[in-house]
């Protein structure tokens, strides 16, 4: 009965937790527990052109980096085009690097748009307002 009583005070719970850590945790990413059963994992190490990185905890992103990707070099940044991104942080910038034009209005026909801001003007600009189809407009 004395052993059960020991488990319900803080010292007993601390002892019990220590025993669980010592018996069940073997390693995490080849890091062995210390004498108290704790495993201390460092931040990841980024890869370079010549060397591989090392597994670890993700580094803490700085303020303003919340929308950026964690890259293999252990930094947060906008993905470059060569990495599958656009290298841009704004919609206008993305449109420009994708060759869609540097415009905030209607996308020009030359860049894959209609050059119009209404359906009627778009049909007219694309030459499909007179293809023999009667258009019914409901109001």
C-alpha atoms as a PDB file:
ATOM      1  CA  UNK A   1       0.000   0.000   0.000  1.00  0.00           C
ATOM      2  CA  UNK A   2       2.911   2.333   0.659  1.00  0.00           C
ATOM      3  CA  UNK A   3       3.985   2.135  -2.994  1.00  0.00           C
ATOM      4  CA  UNK A   4       0.525   3.233  -4.195  1.00  0.00           C
ATOM      5  CA  UNK A   5       0.549   6.142  -1.749  1.00  0.00           C
ATOM      6  CA  UNK A   6       3.940   7.204  -3.116  1.00  0.00           C
ATOM      7  CA  UNK A   7       2.506   7.445  -6.653  1.00  0.00           C
ATOM      8  CA  UNK A   8      -0.074  10.055  -5.741  1.00  0.00           C
ATOM      9  CA  UNK A   9       2.340  12.726  -4.486  1.00  0.00           C
ATOM     10  CA  UNK A  10       4.524  14.853  -6.797  1.00  0.00           C
ATOM     11  CA  UNK A  11       7.729  13.045  -5.891  1.00  0.00           C
ATOM     12  CA  UNK A  12       6.110   9.731  -6.719  1.00  0.00           C
ATOM     13  CA  UNK A  13       4.792  10.987 -10.033  1.00  0.00           C
ATOM     14  CA  UNK A  14       8.220  12.384 -10.899  1.00  0.00           C
ATOM     15  CA  UNK A  15       9.823   9.046 -10.053  1.00  0.00           C
ATOM     16  CA  UNK A  16       7.206   7.151 -12.081  1.00  0.00           C
ATOM     17  CA  UNK A  17       7.699   9.428 -15.111  1.00  0.00           C
ATOM     18  CA  UNK A  18      11.462   8.968 -14.866  1.00  0.00           C
ATOM     19  CA  UNK A  19      11.020   5.204 -14.879  1.00  0.00           C
ATOM     20  CA  UNK A  20       8.804   5.344 -17.971  1.00  0.00           C
ATOM     21  CA  UNK A  21      11.299   7.546 -19.807  1.00  0.00           C
ATOM     22  CA  UNK A  22      14.194   5.285 -18.876  1.00  0.00           C
ATOM     23  CA  UNK A  23      12.425   2.072 -19.902  1.00  0.00           C
ATOM     24  CA  UNK A  24      10.636   3.027 -23.115  1.00  0.00           C
ATOM     25  CA  UNK A  25      12.506   5.793 -24.922  1.00  0.00           C
ATOM     26  CA  UNK A  26      15.519   4.432 -26.776  1.00  0.00           C
ATOM     27  CA  UNK A  27      16.429   7.226 -29.210  1.00  0.00           C
ATOM     28  CA  UNK A  28      15.030   9.896 -31.503  1.00  0.00           C
ATOM     29  CA  UNK A  29      16.991  10.515 -34.716  1.00  0.00           C
ATOM     30  CA  UNK A  30      19.811   8.495 -33.093  1.00  0.00           C
ATOM     31  CA  UNK A  31      19.923  10.841 -30.082  1.00  0.00           C
ATOM     32  CA  UNK A  32      19.905   8.854 -26.867  1.00  0.00           C
ATOM     33  CA  UNK A  33      18.220  10.059 -23.674  1.00  0.00           C
ATOM     34  CA  UNK A  34      20.326  11.637 -20.947  1.00  0.00           C
ATOM     35  CA  UNK A  35      20.518  10.210 -17.419  1.00  0.00           C
ATOM     36  CA  UNK A  36      17.115  11.741 -16.607  1.00  0.00           C
ATOM     37  CA  UNK A  37      15.483  10.167 -19.655  1.00  0.00           C
ATOM     38  CA  UNK A  38      15.215  13.462 -21.557  1.00  0.00           C
ATOM     39  CA  UNK A  39      16.050  13.730 -25.226  1.00  0.00           C
ATOM     40  CA  UNK A  40      17.396  17.105 -26.296  1.00  0.00           C
ATOM     41  CA  UNK A  41      16.942  17.666 -30.005  1.00  0.00           C
ATOM     42  CA  UNK A  42      18.781  20.526 -31.691  1.00  0.00           C
ATOM     43  CA  UNK A  43      17.388  22.579 -34.561  1.00  0.00           C
ATOM     44  CA  UNK A  44      17.783  21.127 -38.011  1.00  0.00           C
ATOM     45  CA  UNK A  45      20.989  21.900 -39.854  1.00  0.00           C
ATOM     46  CA  UNK A  46      20.530  23.127 -43.384  1.00  0.00           C
ATOM     47  CA  UNK A  47      21.998  21.469 -46.424  1.00  0.00           C
ATOM     48  CA  UNK A  48      24.565  23.152 -48.613  1.00  0.00           C
ATOM     49  CA  UNK A  49      25.802  22.421 -52.101  1.00  0.00           C
ATOM     50  CA  UNK A  50      28.545  20.205 -50.654  1.00  0.00           C
ATOM     51  CA  UNK A  51      26.963  18.679 -47.542  1.00  0.00           C
ATOM     52  CA  UNK A  52      23.735  17.185 -46.334  1.00  0.00           C
ATOM     53  CA  UNK A  53      21.731  18.785 -43.562  1.00  0.00           C
ATOM     54  CA  UNK A  54      20.863  17.093 -40.280  1.00  0.00           C
ATOM     55  CA  UNK A  55      17.447  16.232 -38.906  1.00  0.00           C
ATOM     56  CA  UNK A  56      16.166  18.262 -35.992  1.00  0.00           C
ATOM     57  CA  UNK A  57      13.494  20.674 -34.885  1.00  0.00           C
ATOM     58  CA  UNK A  58      12.306  23.246 -37.408  1.00  0.00           C
ATOM     59  CA  UNK A  59      13.870  26.649 -36.739  1.00  0.00           C
ATOM     60  CA  UNK A  60      11.572  29.357 -35.407  1.00  0.00           C
ATOM     61  CA  UNK A  61      10.426  31.675 -38.209  1.00  0.00           C
ATOM     62  CA  UNK A  62      11.015  35.384 -37.676  1.00  0.00           C
ATOM     63  CA  UNK A  63       8.138  37.855 -37.696  1.00  0.00           C
ATOM     64  CA  UNK A  64       6.957  38.501 -41.245  1.00  0.00           C
ATOM     65  CA  UNK A  65       8.035  35.071 -42.511  1.00  0.00           C
ATOM     66  CA  UNK A  66       4.691  33.376 -41.751  1.00  0.00           C
ATOM     67  CA  UNK A  67       3.822  32.821 -45.424  1.00  0.00           C
ATOM     68  CA  UNK A  68       7.253  31.629 -46.490  1.00  0.00           C
ATOM     69  CA  UNK A  69       8.464  28.073 -46.987  1.00  0.00           C
ATOM     70  CA  UNK A  70      11.054  26.330 -44.829  1.00  0.00           C
ATOM     71  CA  UNK A  71      13.786  25.438 -47.300  1.00  0.00           C
ATOM     72  CA  UNK A  72      16.473  22.763 -47.184  1.00  0.00           C
ATOM     73  CA  UNK A  73      19.065  25.288 -46.065  1.00  0.00           C
ATOM     74  CA  UNK A  74      17.036  25.766 -42.831  1.00  0.00           C
ATOM     75  CA  UNK A  75      15.805  29.253 -43.752  1.00  0.00           C
ATOM     76  CA  UNK A  76      12.350  30.605 -44.485  1.00  0.00           C
ATOM     77  CA  UNK A  77      12.053  32.306 -47.847  1.00  0.00           C
ATOM     78  CA  UNK A  78       9.976  32.803 -50.976  1.00  0.00           C
ATOM     79  CA  UNK A  79      10.510  29.859 -53.303  1.00  0.00           C
ATOM     80  CA  UNK A  80      12.426  30.750 -56.448  1.00  0.00           C
ATOM     81  CA  UNK A  81      11.154  29.653 -59.840  1.00  0.00           C
ATOM     82  CA  UNK A  82      13.847  26.966 -59.982  1.00  0.00           C
ATOM     83  CA  UNK A  83      12.450  25.581 -56.720  1.00  0.00           C
ATOM     84  CA  UNK A  84       8.849  25.409 -57.937  1.00  0.00           C
ATOM     85  CA  UNK A  85       7.777  28.863 -56.784  1.00  0.00           C
ATOM     86  CA  UNK A  86       7.467  32.228 -58.443  1.00  0.00           C
ATOM     87  CA  UNK A  87      10.053  34.156 -56.440  1.00  0.00           C
ATOM     88  CA  UNK A  88       7.385  36.793 -55.800  1.00  0.00           C
ATOM     89  CA  UNK A  89       5.399  37.988 -52.799  1.00  0.00           C
ATOM     90  CA  UNK A  90       2.568  39.887 -54.545  1.00  0.00           C
ATOM     91  CA  UNK A  91      -0.106  38.944 -57.063  1.00  0.00           C
ATOM     92  CA  UNK A  92       1.117  41.643 -59.456  1.00  0.00           C
ATOM     93  CA  UNK A  93       4.648  40.246 -59.214  1.00  0.00           C
ATOM     94  CA  UNK A  94       3.432  36.701 -59.893  1.00  0.00           C
ATOM     95  CA  UNK A  95       1.438  37.842 -62.932  1.00  0.00           C
ATOM     96  CA  UNK A  96       4.462  39.652 -64.292  1.00  0.00           C
ATOM     97  CA  UNK A  97       6.962  36.770 -63.943  1.00  0.00           C
ATOM     98  CA  UNK A  98       4.451  34.338 -65.453  1.00  0.00           C
ATOM     99  CA  UNK A  99       4.174  36.572 -68.516  1.00  0.00           C
ATOM    100  CA  UNK A 100       0.577  37.569 -67.838  1.00  0.00           C
ATOM    101  CA  UNK A 101       1.260  41.275 -67.882  1.00  0.00           C
ATOM    102  CA  UNK A 102       1.969  43.894 -65.303  1.00  0.00           C
ATOM    103  CA  UNK A 103      -1.580  45.130 -64.953  1.00  0.00           C
ATOM    104  CA  UNK A 104      -4.173  45.440 -62.230  1.00  0.00           C
ATOM    105  CA  UNK A 105      -7.120  45.622 -64.648  1.00  0.00           C
ATOM    106  CA  UNK A 106      -8.432  43.240 -67.283  1.00  0.00           C
ATOM    107  CA  UNK A 107      -5.890  40.785 -68.635  1.00  0.00           C
ATOM    108  CA  UNK A 108      -5.027  41.642 -72.244  1.00  0.00           C
ATOM    109  CA  UNK A 109      -5.884  39.175 -75.029  1.00  0.00           C
ATOM    110  CA  UNK A 110      -2.192  38.904 -75.888  1.00  0.00           C
ATOM    111  CA  UNK A 111      -1.560  37.569 -72.377  1.00  0.00           C
ATOM    112  CA  UNK A 112      -4.402  35.027 -72.381  1.00  0.00           C
ATOM    113  CA  UNK A 113      -7.223  37.258 -71.192  1.00  0.00           C
ATOM    114  CA  UNK A 114     -10.147  38.931 -72.915  1.00  0.00           C
ATOM    115  CA  UNK A 115      -9.141  42.548 -72.451  1.00  0.00           C
ATOM    116  CA  UNK A 116     -12.591  43.212 -71.022  1.00  0.00           C
ATOM    117  CA  UNK A 117     -14.285  43.677 -67.692  1.00  0.00           C
ATOM    118  CA  UNK A 118     -17.774  42.529 -68.723  1.00  0.00           C
ATOM    119  CA  UNK A 119     -19.018  39.343 -70.386  1.00  0.00           C
ATOM    120  CA  UNK A 120     -20.493  41.310 -73.305  1.00  0.00           C
ATOM    121  CA  UNK A 121     -17.230  43.138 -73.985  1.00  0.00           C
ATOM    122  CA  UNK A 122     -15.277  39.875 -73.656  1.00  0.00           C
ATOM    123  CA  UNK A 123     -17.457  38.160 -76.291  1.00  0.00           C
ATOM    124  CA  UNK A 124     -17.079  41.162 -78.580  1.00  0.00           C
ATOM    125  CA  UNK A 125     -13.279  41.297 -78.087  1.00  0.00           C
ATOM    126  CA  UNK A 126     -12.967  37.588 -78.805  1.00  0.00           C
ATOM    127  CA  UNK A 127     -15.216  37.807 -81.881  1.00  0.00           C
ATOM    128  CA  UNK A 128     -17.847  35.393 -80.607  1.00  0.00           C
ATOM    129  CA  UNK A 129     -20.777  37.799 -80.342  1.00  0.00           C
ATOM    130  CA  UNK A 130     -21.805  37.127 -83.927  1.00  0.00           C
ATOM    131  CA  UNK A 131     -21.500  33.366 -84.393  1.00  0.00           C
ATOM    132  CA  UNK A 132     -25.173  32.820 -85.109  1.00  0.00           C
ATOM    133  CA  UNK A 133     -26.285  32.183 -81.553  1.00  0.00           C
ATOM    134  CA  UNK A 134     -29.081  34.262 -80.149  1.00  0.00           C
ATOM    135  CA  UNK A 135     -28.126  35.493 -76.736  1.00  0.00           C
ATOM    136  CA  UNK A 136     -30.901  35.664 -74.164  1.00  0.00           C
ATOM    137  CA  UNK A 137     -30.298  38.019 -71.288  1.00  0.00           C
ATOM    138  CA  UNK A 138     -32.456  37.614 -68.214  1.00  0.00           C
ATOM    139  CA  UNK A 139     -33.062  40.584 -65.976  1.00  0.00           C
END
